[in-house]
Amino acid sequence: MTASWQSIGSADLINLLGLEESLLGGQSFSWSSQGENQWIGVIRRAVVHLRWENEQLQWKSSGSIPIGKKELEHYLWLDDSYCRAIDALPWRSDLSLDQAIKKFSGLRVLRQPIDETLLVFLLSSAKSIPQIKQLRHRIHLNFGEDLGEDLFAFPGWERLSKLSETEARKLGMGYRAKYLVGVAQFLSQRHGWLEEVSGLKYKEARSCLMELPGVGPKVADCVLLFGAGKSQAFPIDTWILQALERQYGMKGWTMQQMQEFAGIHFGQHAGLAQQFLFSFQRSVGQTKSAKKE
DNA sequence: AACCAGGATAGCA
DNA sequence: TGCTATCCTGGT
């Protein structure tokens, strides 16, 4: 890899903390920190290096199919539509959202490939970020293409469909093993199904995905938001639950009521709002105290 | 040595 | 519908 660093994106759309949170904060599990203000990750079969230097974002790419600038700009949501999305959020009347947007300025939703996204969120149940990364890496290492630099590509669902549940359990997946096998076999028999689903409207796509084993409301919303560009998707995990209960006074509400509230209050880009609230809540709430009540 | 974690599901009221 | 126990594994 002899390519040199190139600049990308306009600096006013990016902010160091927000960028790092976007890469490492739990929407993708393919990035890791590589020293100060520098990261390495995999997008499809490309190895991508990013760094923040001289108040600007720089990148270079290698791997068997290096990524192009346009594609990377899309992945990182570096165009103007990001600003418009932020502006459309109700931060003017919502102090909680406002403080989260200020703290994590520049935080964005990454546009990841849907097949890889489905895999990692299938693994995510009751696992922490480092554990999900580890599981993912183990799968990529065993079945995916070697891209160099100790990084491996997503093997594809076709390849994964040849796994048995026993083999999957040996990789440490626990009860998630049967989810992986079930989804892999389903998808290998229906080529193009995922792409078809991601072309549907949000609610239809959501119920389609939830037919897959191991995919409930939360995982479906993550896949749709991070892997299919459905910006209305509003995944409710424990952190968002905390935020909604404590800052929006929604204790006792059902999930369905919360989903409905999110759609009405946050609107078209509820998923972006979710990401800010998620990061903020996680940054202040690392304590396990102050639980229910 | 229990207990919990960024969930889904079956089983029951 | 709404609630609960259970599912694996790794970490505290």
PDB file of C-alpha atoms (C1' of nucleotides) in Angstrom:
ATOM      1  CA  MET A   1       0.000   0.000   0.000  1.00  0.00           C
ATOM      2  CA  THR A   2       1.794   3.048  -1.242  1.00  0.00           C
ATOM      3  CA  ALA A   3      -1.115   5.376  -1.751  1.00  0.00           C
ATOM      4  CA  SER A   4      -0.777   8.712  -0.035  1.00  0.00           C
ATOM      5  CA  TRP A   5      -3.164  10.620   2.127  1.00  0.00           C
ATOM      6  CA  GLN A   6      -5.891  12.649   0.477  1.00  0.00           C
ATOM      7  CA  SER A   7      -8.328  15.093   1.941  1.00  0.00           C
ATOM      8  CA  ILE A   8     -12.016  14.437   1.965  1.00  0.00           C
ATOM      9  CA  GLY A   9     -15.101  16.284   3.101  1.00  0.00           C
ATOM     10  CA  SER A  10     -15.348  19.885   4.149  1.00  0.00           C
ATOM     11  CA  ALA A  11     -14.040  20.488   7.616  1.00  0.00           C
ATOM     12  CA  ASP A  12     -17.095  22.316   8.874  1.00  0.00           C
ATOM     13  CA  LEU A  13     -19.163  19.160   8.484  1.00  0.00           C
ATOM     14  CA  ILE A  14     -16.794  17.168  10.652  1.00  0.00           C
ATOM     15  CA  ASN A  15     -15.810  17.277  14.248  1.00  0.00           C
ATOM     16  CA  LEU A  16     -13.256  15.048  15.921  1.00  0.00           C
ATOM     17  CA  LEU A  17     -15.378  13.710  18.754  1.00  0.00           C
ATOM     18  CA  GLY A  18     -18.396  13.207  16.534  1.00  0.00           C
ATOM     19  CA  LEU A  19     -16.344  11.420  13.906  1.00  0.00           C
ATOM     20  CA  GLU A  20     -14.745   9.078  16.391  1.00  0.00           C
ATOM     21  CA  GLU A  21     -18.080   8.305  17.967  1.00  0.00           C
ATOM     22  CA  SER A  22     -19.509   7.554  14.536  1.00  0.00           C
ATOM     23  CA  LEU A  23     -16.747   5.054  13.811  1.00  0.00           C
ATOM     24  CA  LEU A  24     -16.361   3.405  17.197  1.00  0.00           C
ATOM     25  CA  GLY A  25     -19.612   4.083  19.034  1.00  0.00           C
ATOM     26  CA  GLY A  26     -21.519   0.953  18.136  1.00  0.00           C
ATOM     27  CA  GLN A  27     -23.097   1.400  14.731  1.00  0.00           C
ATOM     28  CA  SER A  28     -20.209  -0.253  12.941  1.00  0.00           C
ATOM     29  CA  PHE A  29     -17.867  -2.839  14.384  1.00  0.00           C
ATOM     30  CA  SER A  30     -15.320  -2.776  11.613  1.00  0.00           C
ATOM     31  CA  TRP A  31     -13.327   0.247  12.753  1.00  0.00           C
ATOM     32  CA  SER A  32     -10.613   0.500  15.308  1.00  0.00           C
ATOM     33  CA  SER A  33      -8.427   3.220  16.645  1.00  0.00           C
ATOM     34  CA  GLN A  34      -4.895   3.319  15.312  1.00  0.00           C
ATOM     35  CA  GLY A  35      -3.125   5.843  17.420  1.00  0.00           C
ATOM     36  CA  GLU A  36      -4.116   9.410  18.042  1.00  0.00           C
ATOM     37  CA  ASN A  37      -6.826  10.671  15.697  1.00  0.00           C
ATOM     38  CA  GLN A  38      -6.306   7.826  13.300  1.00  0.00           C
ATOM     39  CA  TRP A  39      -8.493   4.849  12.449  1.00  0.00           C
ATOM     40  CA  ILE A  40      -8.469   1.761  10.280  1.00  0.00           C
ATOM     41  CA  GLY A  41     -11.502  -0.092   9.011  1.00  0.00           C
ATOM     42  CA  VAL A  42     -12.974  -2.304   6.343  1.00  0.00           C
ATOM     43  CA  ILE A  43     -15.675  -1.330   3.881  1.00  0.00           C
ATOM     44  CA  ARG A  44     -16.651  -4.315   1.779  1.00  0.00           C
ATOM     45  CA  ARG A  45     -13.287  -5.529   0.462  1.00  0.00           C
ATOM     46  CA  ALA A  46     -11.433  -2.281   0.961  1.00  0.00           C
ATOM     47  CA  VAL A  47      -9.124  -1.420   3.815  1.00  0.00           C
ATOM     48  CA  VAL A  48      -9.603   2.223   4.672  1.00  0.00           C
ATOM     49  CA  HIS A  49      -7.358   4.474   6.717  1.00  0.00           C
ATOM     50  CA  LEU A  50      -8.692   7.703   8.116  1.00  0.00           C
ATOM     51  CA  ARG A  51      -6.972  10.423  10.056  1.00  0.00           C
ATOM     52  CA  TRP A  52      -7.784  13.832  11.380  1.00  0.00           C
ATOM     53  CA  GLU A  53      -4.938  16.211  10.746  1.00  0.00           C
ATOM     54  CA  ASN A  54      -4.586  19.948  10.305  1.00  0.00           C
ATOM     55  CA  GLU A  55      -8.268  20.318  11.037  1.00  0.00           C
ATOM     56  CA  GLN A  56      -9.260  18.142   8.144  1.00  0.00           C
ATOM     57  CA  LEU A  57     -10.149  14.571   7.381  1.00  0.00           C
ATOM     58  CA  GLN A  58      -7.731  12.527   5.277  1.00  0.00           C
ATOM     59  CA  TRP A  59      -7.969   9.035   3.880  1.00  0.00           C
ATOM     60  CA  LYS A  60      -6.270   6.327   1.879  1.00  0.00           C
ATOM     61  CA  SER A  61      -7.358   2.872   0.844  1.00  0.00           C
ATOM     62  CA  SER A  62      -5.946  -0.532  -0.018  1.00  0.00           C
ATOM     63  CA  GLY A  63      -7.258  -4.091  -0.032  1.00  0.00           C
ATOM     64  CA  SER A  64      -8.360  -6.249  -2.925  1.00  0.00           C
ATOM     65  CA  ILE A  65     -10.905  -3.675  -4.081  1.00  0.00           C
ATOM     66  CA  PRO A  66      -9.897  -0.229  -2.787  1.00  0.00           C
ATOM     67  CA  ILE A  67     -12.713   2.192  -2.192  1.00  0.00           C
ATOM     68  CA  GLY A  68     -13.134   5.338  -4.258  1.00  0.00           C
ATOM     69  CA  LYS A  69     -13.602   8.853  -2.973  1.00  0.00           C
ATOM     70  CA  LYS A  70     -17.248   9.107  -3.967  1.00  0.00           C
ATOM     71  CA  GLU A  71     -18.056   5.856  -2.261  1.00  0.00           C
ATOM     72  CA  LEU A  72     -16.292   6.878   0.913  1.00  0.00           C
ATOM     73  CA  GLU A  73     -18.074  10.221   0.930  1.00  0.00           C
ATOM     74  CA  HIS A  74     -21.330   8.365   0.737  1.00  0.00           C
ATOM     75  CA  TYR A  75     -20.368   5.929   3.470  1.00  0.00           C
ATOM     76  CA  LEU A  76     -19.416   8.768   5.816  1.00  0.00           C
ATOM     77  CA  TRP A  77     -22.405  10.937   4.846  1.00  0.00           C
ATOM     78  CA  LEU A  78     -20.168  13.852   3.960  1.00  0.00           C
ATOM     79  CA  ASP A  79     -22.543  15.733   1.676  1.00  0.00           C
ATOM     80  CA  ASP A  80     -24.763  18.692   2.471  1.00  0.00           C
ATOM     81  CA  SER A  81     -27.802  16.582   3.148  1.00  0.00           C
ATOM     82  CA  TYR A  82     -26.262  15.935   6.556  1.00  0.00           C
ATOM     83  CA  CYS A  83     -26.619  19.592   7.500  1.00  0.00           C
ATOM     84  CA  ARG A  84     -30.181  19.656   6.290  1.00  0.00           C
ATOM     85  CA  ALA A  85     -30.976  16.561   8.312  1.00  0.00           C
ATOM     86  CA  ILE A  86     -29.565  18.108  11.461  1.00  0.00           C
ATOM     87  CA  ASP A  87     -31.467  21.299  10.828  1.00  0.00           C
ATOM     88  CA  ALA A  88     -34.703  19.369  10.415  1.00  0.00           C
ATOM     89  CA  LEU A  89     -34.416  17.836  13.890  1.00  0.00           C
ATOM     90  CA  PRO A  90     -36.449  19.501  16.666  1.00  0.00           C
ATOM     91  CA  TRP A  91     -33.458  20.745  18.662  1.00  0.00           C
ATOM     92  CA  ARG A  92     -34.924  24.219  18.871  1.00  0.00           C
ATOM     93  CA  SER A  93     -37.643  23.001  21.181  1.00  0.00           C
ATOM     94  CA  ASP A  94     -35.940  19.934  22.622  1.00  0.00           C
ATOM     95  CA  LEU A  95     -33.224  20.719  25.140  1.00  0.00           C
ATOM     96  CA  SER A  96     -32.104  17.113  25.599  1.00  0.00           C
ATOM     97  CA  LEU A  97     -31.561  16.694  21.894  1.00  0.00           C
ATOM     98  CA  ASP A  98     -29.917  20.083  21.682  1.00  0.00           C
ATOM     99  CA  GLN A  99     -27.303  19.289  24.297  1.00  0.00           C
ATOM    100  CA  ALA A 100     -26.588  15.902  22.692  1.00  0.00           C
ATOM    101  CA  ILE A 101     -26.110  17.481  19.274  1.00  0.00           C
ATOM    102  CA  LYS A 102     -23.799  20.088  20.772  1.00  0.00           C
ATOM    103  CA  LYS A 103     -21.718  17.560  22.680  1.00  0.00           C
ATOM    104  CA  PHE A 104     -21.381  15.145  19.771  1.00  0.00           C
ATOM    105  CA  SER A 105     -21.253  17.698  17.030  1.00  0.00           C
ATOM    106  CA  GLY A 106     -20.483  16.029  13.705  1.00  0.00           C
ATOM    107  CA  LEU A 107     -21.878  12.649  14.738  1.00  0.00           C
ATOM    108  CA  ARG A 108     -23.395  10.941  11.735  1.00  0.00           C
ATOM    109  CA  VAL A 109     -25.066   7.735  10.688  1.00  0.00           C
ATOM    110  CA  LEU A 110     -22.759   5.612   8.545  1.00  0.00           C
ATOM    111  CA  ARG A 111     -24.143   4.052   5.376  1.00  0.00           C
ATOM    112  CA  GLN A 112     -23.002   0.483   5.572  1.00  0.00           C
ATOM    113  CA  PRO A 113     -23.656  -2.530   3.356  1.00  0.00           C
ATOM    114  CA  ILE A 114     -26.815  -4.253   4.500  1.00  0.00           C
ATOM    115  CA  ASP A 115     -25.512  -7.831   4.472  1.00  0.00           C
ATOM    116  CA  GLU A 116     -22.628  -7.087   6.820  1.00  0.00           C
ATOM    117  CA  THR A 117     -24.854  -4.970   9.003  1.00  0.00           C
ATOM    118  CA  LEU A 118     -27.318  -7.785   9.431  1.00  0.00           C
ATOM    119  CA  LEU A 119     -24.566 -10.106  10.573  1.00  0.00           C
ATOM    120  CA  VAL A 120     -23.153  -7.888  13.288  1.00  0.00           C
ATOM    121  CA  PHE A 121     -26.499  -6.965  14.761  1.00  0.00           C
ATOM    122  CA  LEU A 122     -27.520 -10.582  14.741  1.00  0.00           C
ATOM    123  CA  LEU A 123     -24.508 -11.132  16.969  1.00  0.00           C
ATOM    124  CA  SER A 124     -25.138  -8.100  19.105  1.00  0.00           C
ATOM    125  CA  SER A 125     -27.763  -9.381  21.481  1.00  0.00           C
ATOM    126  CA  ALA A 126     -26.604  -9.088  25.096  1.00  0.00           C
ATOM    127  CA  LYS A 127     -23.047  -8.371  24.023  1.00  0.00           C
ATOM    128  CA  SER A 128     -20.832  -5.354  24.572  1.00  0.00           C
ATOM    129  CA  ILE A 129     -19.118  -3.527  21.732  1.00  0.00           C
ATOM    130  CA  PRO A 130     -15.716  -5.221  22.238  1.00  0.00           C
ATOM    131  CA  GLN A 131     -17.391  -8.619  22.353  1.00  0.00           C
ATOM    132  CA  ILE A 132     -19.338  -7.980  19.164  1.00  0.00           C
ATOM    133  CA  LYS A 133     -16.141  -6.849  17.456  1.00  0.00           C
ATOM    134  CA  GLN A 134     -14.384  -9.968  18.574  1.00  0.00           C
ATOM    135  CA  LEU A 135     -17.117 -12.283  17.342  1.00  0.00           C
ATOM    136  CA  ARG A 136     -17.268 -10.475  14.041  1.00  0.00           C
ATOM    137  CA  HIS A 137     -13.519 -10.639  13.608  1.00  0.00           C
ATOM    138  CA  ARG A 138     -13.506 -14.344  14.346  1.00  0.00           C
ATOM    139  CA  ILE A 139     -16.079 -14.986  11.627  1.00  0.00           C
ATOM    140  CA  HIS A 140     -14.307 -12.796   9.097  1.00  0.00           C
ATOM    141  CA  LEU A 141     -10.965 -14.380   9.988  1.00  0.00           C
ATOM    142  CA  ASN A 142     -12.233 -17.911   9.480  1.00  0.00           C
ATOM    143  CA  PHE A 143     -14.293 -17.456   6.348  1.00  0.00           C
ATOM    144  CA  GLY A 144     -13.531 -14.091   4.767  1.00  0.00           C
ATOM    145  CA  GLU A 145     -10.891 -12.922   2.343  1.00  0.00           C
ATOM    146  CA  ASP A 146      -7.572 -11.797   3.804  1.00  0.00           C
ATOM    147  CA  LEU A 147      -7.152  -8.106   3.063  1.00  0.00           C
ATOM    148  CA  GLY A 148      -3.789  -7.704   4.761  1.00  0.00           C
ATOM    149  CA  GLU A 149      -3.022  -5.680   7.892  1.00  0.00           C
ATOM    150  CA  ASP A 150      -4.787  -8.323   9.957  1.00  0.00           C
ATOM    151  CA  LEU A 151      -8.117  -7.420   8.403  1.00  0.00           C
ATOM    152  CA  PHE A 152     -10.605  -9.664   6.668  1.00  0.00           C
ATOM    153  CA  ALA A 153     -13.615  -9.133   4.442  1.00  0.00           C
ATOM    154  CA  PHE A 154     -17.192 -10.172   5.118  1.00  0.00           C
ATOM    155  CA  PRO A 155     -17.473 -13.774   3.861  1.00  0.00           C
ATOM    156  CA  GLY A 156     -20.948 -13.335   2.394  1.00  0.00           C
ATOM    157  CA  TRP A 157     -24.101 -15.148   3.447  1.00  0.00           C
ATOM    158  CA  GLU A 158     -23.565 -17.795   0.805  1.00  0.00           C
ATOM    159  CA  ARG A 159     -20.388 -18.904   2.501  1.00  0.00           C
ATOM    160  CA  LEU A 160     -21.946 -18.683   5.953  1.00  0.00           C
ATOM    161  CA  SER A 161     -24.829 -20.912   4.897  1.00  0.00           C
ATOM    162  CA  LYS A 162     -22.385 -23.806   4.831  1.00  0.00           C
ATOM    163  CA  LEU A 163     -21.809 -23.483   8.556  1.00  0.00           C
ATOM    164  CA  SER A 164     -23.475 -25.833  10.974  1.00  0.00           C
ATOM    165  CA  GLU A 165     -24.825 -24.650  14.291  1.00  0.00           C
ATOM    166  CA  THR A 166     -22.184 -26.709  16.061  1.00  0.00           C
ATOM    167  CA  GLU A 167     -19.396 -24.978  14.153  1.00  0.00           C
ATOM    168  CA  ALA A 168     -20.911 -21.609  14.876  1.00  0.00           C
ATOM    169  CA  ARG A 169     -21.070 -22.429  18.560  1.00  0.00           C
ATOM    170  CA  LYS A 170     -17.417 -23.368  18.526  1.00  0.00           C
ATOM    171  CA  LEU A 171     -16.716 -19.808  17.499  1.00  0.00           C
ATOM    172  CA  GLY A 172     -18.288 -18.666  20.751  1.00  0.00           C
ATOM    173  CA  MET A 173     -21.584 -17.425  19.457  1.00  0.00           C
ATOM    174  CA  GLY A 174     -23.714 -19.177  22.029  1.00  0.00           C
ATOM    175  CA  TYR A 175     -27.437 -19.110  21.396  1.00  0.00           C
ATOM    176  CA  ARG A 176     -26.855 -16.682  18.521  1.00  0.00           C
ATOM    177  CA  ALA A 177     -25.455 -19.570  16.516  1.00  0.00           C
ATOM    178  CA  LYS A 178     -28.856 -20.827  15.454  1.00  0.00           C
ATOM    179  CA  TYR A 179     -29.834 -17.317  14.395  1.00  0.00           C
ATOM    180  CA  LEU A 180     -26.800 -17.064  12.152  1.00  0.00           C
ATOM    181  CA  VAL A 181     -27.350 -20.470  10.614  1.00  0.00           C
ATOM    182  CA  GLY A 182     -31.059 -19.857  10.144  1.00  0.00           C
ATOM    183  CA  VAL A 183     -30.558 -16.492   8.469  1.00  0.00           C
ATOM    184  CA  ALA A 184     -27.703 -17.776   6.311  1.00  0.00           C
ATOM    185  CA  GLN A 185     -29.747 -20.660   5.004  1.00  0.00           C
ATOM    186  CA  PHE A 186     -32.739 -18.457   4.361  1.00  0.00           C
ATOM    187  CA  LEU A 187     -30.708 -15.881   2.450  1.00  0.00           C
ATOM    188  CA  SER A 188     -28.718 -18.395   0.435  1.00  0.00           C
ATOM    189  CA  GLN A 189     -31.960 -19.716  -0.963  1.00  0.00           C
ATOM    190  CA  ARG A 190     -33.268 -16.295  -1.858  1.00  0.00           C
ATOM    191  CA  HIS A 191     -30.682 -14.239  -3.645  1.00  0.00           C
ATOM    192  CA  GLY A 192     -31.396 -10.545  -3.740  1.00  0.00           C
ATOM    193  CA  TRP A 193     -33.897 -10.774  -0.893  1.00  0.00           C
ATOM    194  CA  LEU A 194     -32.027  -8.331   1.334  1.00  0.00           C
ATOM    195  CA  GLU A 195     -31.619  -5.805  -1.454  1.00  0.00           C
ATOM    196  CA  GLU A 196     -35.284  -6.153  -2.279  1.00  0.00           C
ATOM    197  CA  VAL A 197     -36.259  -5.568   1.322  1.00  0.00           C
ATOM    198  CA  SER A 198     -34.078  -2.503   1.588  1.00  0.00           C
ATOM    199  CA  GLY A 199     -35.955  -1.081  -1.369  1.00  0.00           C
ATOM    200  CA  LEU A 200     -39.273  -1.295   0.443  1.00  0.00           C
ATOM    201  CA  LYS A 201     -40.767   1.417   2.566  1.00  0.00           C
ATOM    202  CA  TYR A 202     -39.583   1.520   6.159  1.00  0.00           C
ATOM    203  CA  LYS A 203     -42.466  -0.229   7.857  1.00  0.00           C
ATOM    204  CA  GLU A 204     -42.802  -2.976   5.277  1.00  0.00           C
ATOM    205  CA  ALA A 205     -39.072  -3.575   5.273  1.00  0.00           C
ATOM    206  CA  ARG A 206     -39.150  -3.771   9.047  1.00  0.00           C
ATOM    207  CA  SER A 207     -41.762  -6.481   9.194  1.00  0.00           C
ATOM    208  CA  CYS A 208     -39.985  -8.430   6.455  1.00  0.00           C
ATOM    209  CA  LEU A 209     -36.726  -8.407   8.362  1.00  0.00           C
ATOM    210  CA  MET A 210     -38.463  -9.467  11.545  1.00  0.00           C
ATOM    211  CA  GLU A 211     -39.416 -12.716   9.896  1.00  0.00           C
ATOM    212  CA  LEU A 212     -35.775 -13.740  10.085  1.00  0.00           C
ATOM    213  CA  PRO A 213     -34.782 -15.799  13.115  1.00  0.00           C
ATOM    214  CA  GLY A 214     -33.086 -13.670  15.748  1.00  0.00           C
ATOM    215  CA  VAL A 215     -34.323 -10.416  14.292  1.00  0.00           C
ATOM    216  CA  GLY A 216     -36.707  -8.549  16.567  1.00  0.00           C
ATOM    217  CA  PRO A 217     -37.699  -4.867  16.509  1.00  0.00           C
ATOM    218  CA  LYS A 218     -34.394  -3.534  17.775  1.00  0.00           C
ATOM    219  CA  VAL A 219     -32.141  -5.490  15.434  1.00  0.00           C
ATOM    220  CA  ALA A 220     -34.428  -4.804  12.478  1.00  0.00           C
ATOM    221  CA  ASP A 221     -34.243  -1.072  13.144  1.00  0.00           C
ATOM    222  CA  CYS A 222     -30.456  -1.156  13.422  1.00  0.00           C
ATOM    223  CA  VAL A 223     -30.168  -2.989  10.114  1.00  0.00           C
ATOM    224  CA  LEU A 224     -32.540  -0.576   8.428  1.00  0.00           C
ATOM    225  CA  LEU A 225     -30.909   2.536   9.838  1.00  0.00           C
ATOM    226  CA  PHE A 226     -27.249   1.593   9.440  1.00  0.00           C
ATOM    227  CA  GLY A 227     -27.519  -0.740   6.468  1.00  0.00           C
ATOM    228  CA  ALA A 228     -30.451   0.410   4.369  1.00  0.00           C
ATOM    229  CA  GLY A 229     -30.555   4.165   4.756  1.00  0.00           C
ATOM    230  CA  LYS A 230     -33.945   4.184   6.465  1.00  0.00           C
ATOM    231  CA  SER A 231     -33.506   7.391   8.404  1.00  0.00           C
ATOM    232  CA  GLN A 232     -36.855   7.038  10.157  1.00  0.00           C
ATOM    233  CA  ALA A 233     -35.767   3.830  11.878  1.00  0.00           C
ATOM    234  CA  PHE A 234     -35.416   4.417  15.608  1.00  0.00           C
ATOM    235  CA  PRO A 235     -33.765   1.470  17.356  1.00  0.00           C
ATOM    236  CA  ILE A 236     -34.689   1.313  21.033  1.00  0.00           C
ATOM    237  CA  ASP A 237     -31.990  -0.336  23.112  1.00  0.00           C
ATOM    238  CA  THR A 238     -31.383  -0.002  26.815  1.00  0.00           C
ATOM    239  CA  TRP A 239     -29.591   3.335  26.451  1.00  0.00           C
ATOM    240  CA  ILE A 240     -32.344   4.903  24.403  1.00  0.00           C
ATOM    241  CA  LEU A 241     -34.838   3.457  26.829  1.00  0.00           C
ATOM    242  CA  GLN A 242     -33.038   5.244  29.640  1.00  0.00           C
ATOM    243  CA  ALA A 243     -32.997   8.492  27.703  1.00  0.00           C
ATOM    244  CA  LEU A 244     -36.689   8.297  26.887  1.00  0.00           C
ATOM    245  CA  GLU A 245     -37.623   7.429  30.466  1.00  0.00           C
ATOM    246  CA  ARG A 246     -35.440   9.970  32.215  1.00  0.00           C
ATOM    247  CA  GLN A 247     -35.336  12.900  29.836  1.00  0.00           C
ATOM    248  CA  TYR A 248     -38.659  12.540  28.129  1.00  0.00           C
ATOM    249  CA  GLY A 249     -40.660  11.304  31.114  1.00  0.00           C
ATOM    250  CA  MET A 250     -41.822   8.157  29.382  1.00  0.00           C
ATOM    251  CA  LYS A 251     -41.606   5.648  32.218  1.00  0.00           C
ATOM    252  CA  GLY A 252     -44.310   3.057  31.827  1.00  0.00           C
ATOM    253  CA  TRP A 253     -44.805   3.632  28.119  1.00  0.00           C
ATOM    254  CA  THR A 254     -44.838   0.602  25.877  1.00  0.00           C
ATOM    255  CA  MET A 255     -42.269   0.127  23.139  1.00  0.00           C
ATOM    256  CA  GLN A 256     -44.918   0.760  20.566  1.00  0.00           C
ATOM    257  CA  GLN A 257     -45.888   4.062  22.141  1.00  0.00           C
ATOM    258  CA  MET A 258     -42.231   5.075  22.242  1.00  0.00           C
ATOM    259  CA  GLN A 259     -41.761   4.197  18.579  1.00  0.00           C
ATOM    260  CA  GLU A 260     -44.767   6.247  17.688  1.00  0.00           C
ATOM    261  CA  PHE A 261     -43.551   9.188  19.733  1.00  0.00           C
ATOM    262  CA  ALA A 262     -40.169   9.028  18.000  1.00  0.00           C
ATOM    263  CA  GLY A 263     -41.749   9.153  14.582  1.00  0.00           C
ATOM    264  CA  ILE A 264     -43.911  12.126  15.449  1.00  0.00           C
ATOM    265  CA  HIS A 265     -41.443  14.109  17.528  1.00  0.00           C
ATOM    266  CA  PHE A 266     -38.177  13.496  15.663  1.00  0.00           C
ATOM    267  CA  GLY A 267     -39.662  12.995  12.221  1.00  0.00           C
ATOM    268  CA  GLN A 268     -37.967  11.925   9.033  1.00  0.00           C
ATOM    269  CA  HIS A 269     -34.524  11.694  10.603  1.00  0.00           C
ATOM    270  CA  ALA A 270     -35.476  10.026  13.857  1.00  0.00           C
ATOM    271  CA  GLY A 271     -32.567   7.644  13.421  1.00  0.00           C
ATOM    272  CA  LEU A 272     -30.063  10.494  13.471  1.00  0.00           C
ATOM    273  CA  ALA A 273     -31.675  11.872  16.612  1.00  0.00           C
ATOM    274  CA  GLN A 274     -31.481   8.411  18.101  1.00  0.00           C
ATOM    275  CA  GLN A 275     -27.748   8.323  17.477  1.00  0.00           C
ATOM    276  CA  PHE A 276     -27.196  11.598  19.328  1.00  0.00           C
ATOM    277  CA  LEU A 277     -29.364  10.574  22.266  1.00  0.00           C
ATOM    278  CA  PHE A 278     -27.684   7.186  22.363  1.00  0.00           C
ATOM    279  CA  SER A 279     -24.173   8.607  22.470  1.00  0.00           C
ATOM    280  CA  PHE A 280     -25.081  11.218  25.011  1.00  0.00           C
ATOM    281  CA  GLN A 281     -26.819   8.784  27.302  1.00  0.00           C
ATOM    282  CA  ARG A 282     -23.933   6.363  27.076  1.00  0.00           C
ATOM    283  CA  SER A 283     -21.413   9.087  27.836  1.00  0.00           C
ATOM    284  CA  VAL A 284     -23.147  10.157  31.034  1.00  0.00           C
ATOM    285  CA  GLY A 285     -24.635   6.870  32.119  1.00  0.00           C
ATOM    286  CA  GLN A 286     -21.771   4.411  32.309  1.00  0.00           C
ATOM    287  CA  THR A 287     -22.936   3.732  35.838  1.00  0.00           C
ATOM    288  CA  LYS A 288     -25.370   0.930  36.375  1.00  0.00           C
ATOM    289  CA  SER A 289     -26.901   2.714  39.314  1.00  0.00           C
ATOM    290  CA  ALA A 290     -30.154   4.608  39.169  1.00  0.00           C
ATOM    291  CA  LYS A 291     -31.960   1.740  37.545  1.00  0.00           C
ATOM    292  CA  LYS A 292     -35.673   1.411  37.624  1.00  0.00           C
ATOM    293  CA  GLU A 293     -37.813   2.888  40.388  1.00  0.00           C
TER     294      GLU A 293
ATOM    295  C1'  DA B   1     -20.173 -17.153  43.230  1.00  0.00           C
ATOM    296  C1'  DA B   2     -23.858 -14.926  41.497  1.00  0.00           C
ATOM    297  C1'  DC B   3     -25.119 -11.517  38.332  1.00  0.00           C
ATOM    298  C1'  DC B   4     -25.385  -8.776  34.177  1.00  0.00           C
ATOM    299  C1'  DA B   5     -24.772  -7.245  29.313  1.00  0.00           C
ATOM    300  C1'  DG B   6     -26.578  -2.325  23.534  1.00  0.00           C
ATOM    301  C1'  DG B   7     -32.131  -8.922  22.616  1.00  0.00           C
ATOM    302  C1'  DA B   8     -35.326 -12.556  20.839  1.00  0.00           C
ATOM    303  C1'  DT B   9     -38.509 -16.001  21.713  1.00  0.00           C
ATOM    304  C1'  DA B  10     -41.703 -19.249  23.664  1.00  0.00           C
ATOM    305  C1'  DG B  11     -45.011 -19.902  27.124  1.00  0.00           C
ATOM    306  C1'  DC B  12     -48.360 -18.327  30.029  1.00  0.00           C
ATOM    307  C1'  DA B  13     -51.842 -15.091  32.153  1.00  0.00           C
TER     308       DA B  13
ATOM    309  C1'  DT C   1     -51.463  -7.565  24.425  1.00  0.00           C
ATOM    310  C1'  DG C   2     -48.155  -7.823  28.518  1.00  0.00           C
ATOM    311  C1'  DC C   3     -45.017 -10.111  31.561  1.00  0.00           C
ATOM    312  C1'  DT C   4     -41.197 -13.677  32.605  1.00  0.00           C
ATOM    313  C1'  DA C   5     -37.721 -17.238  32.235  1.00  0.00           C
ATOM    314  C1'  DT C   6     -34.410 -18.945  29.248  1.00  0.00           C
ATOM    315  C1'  DC C   7     -30.912 -18.931  25.940  1.00  0.00           C
ATOM    316  C1'  DC C   8     -24.524 -18.942  25.551  1.00  0.00           C
ATOM    317  C1'  DT C   9     -20.485 -16.606  26.735  1.00  0.00           C
ATOM    318  C1'  DG C  10     -17.269 -13.569  28.927  1.00  0.00           C
ATOM    319  C1'  DG C  11     -16.488 -10.253  32.243  1.00  0.00           C
ATOM    320  C1'  DT C  12     -17.046  -8.221  37.123  1.00  0.00           C
TER     321       DT C  12
END
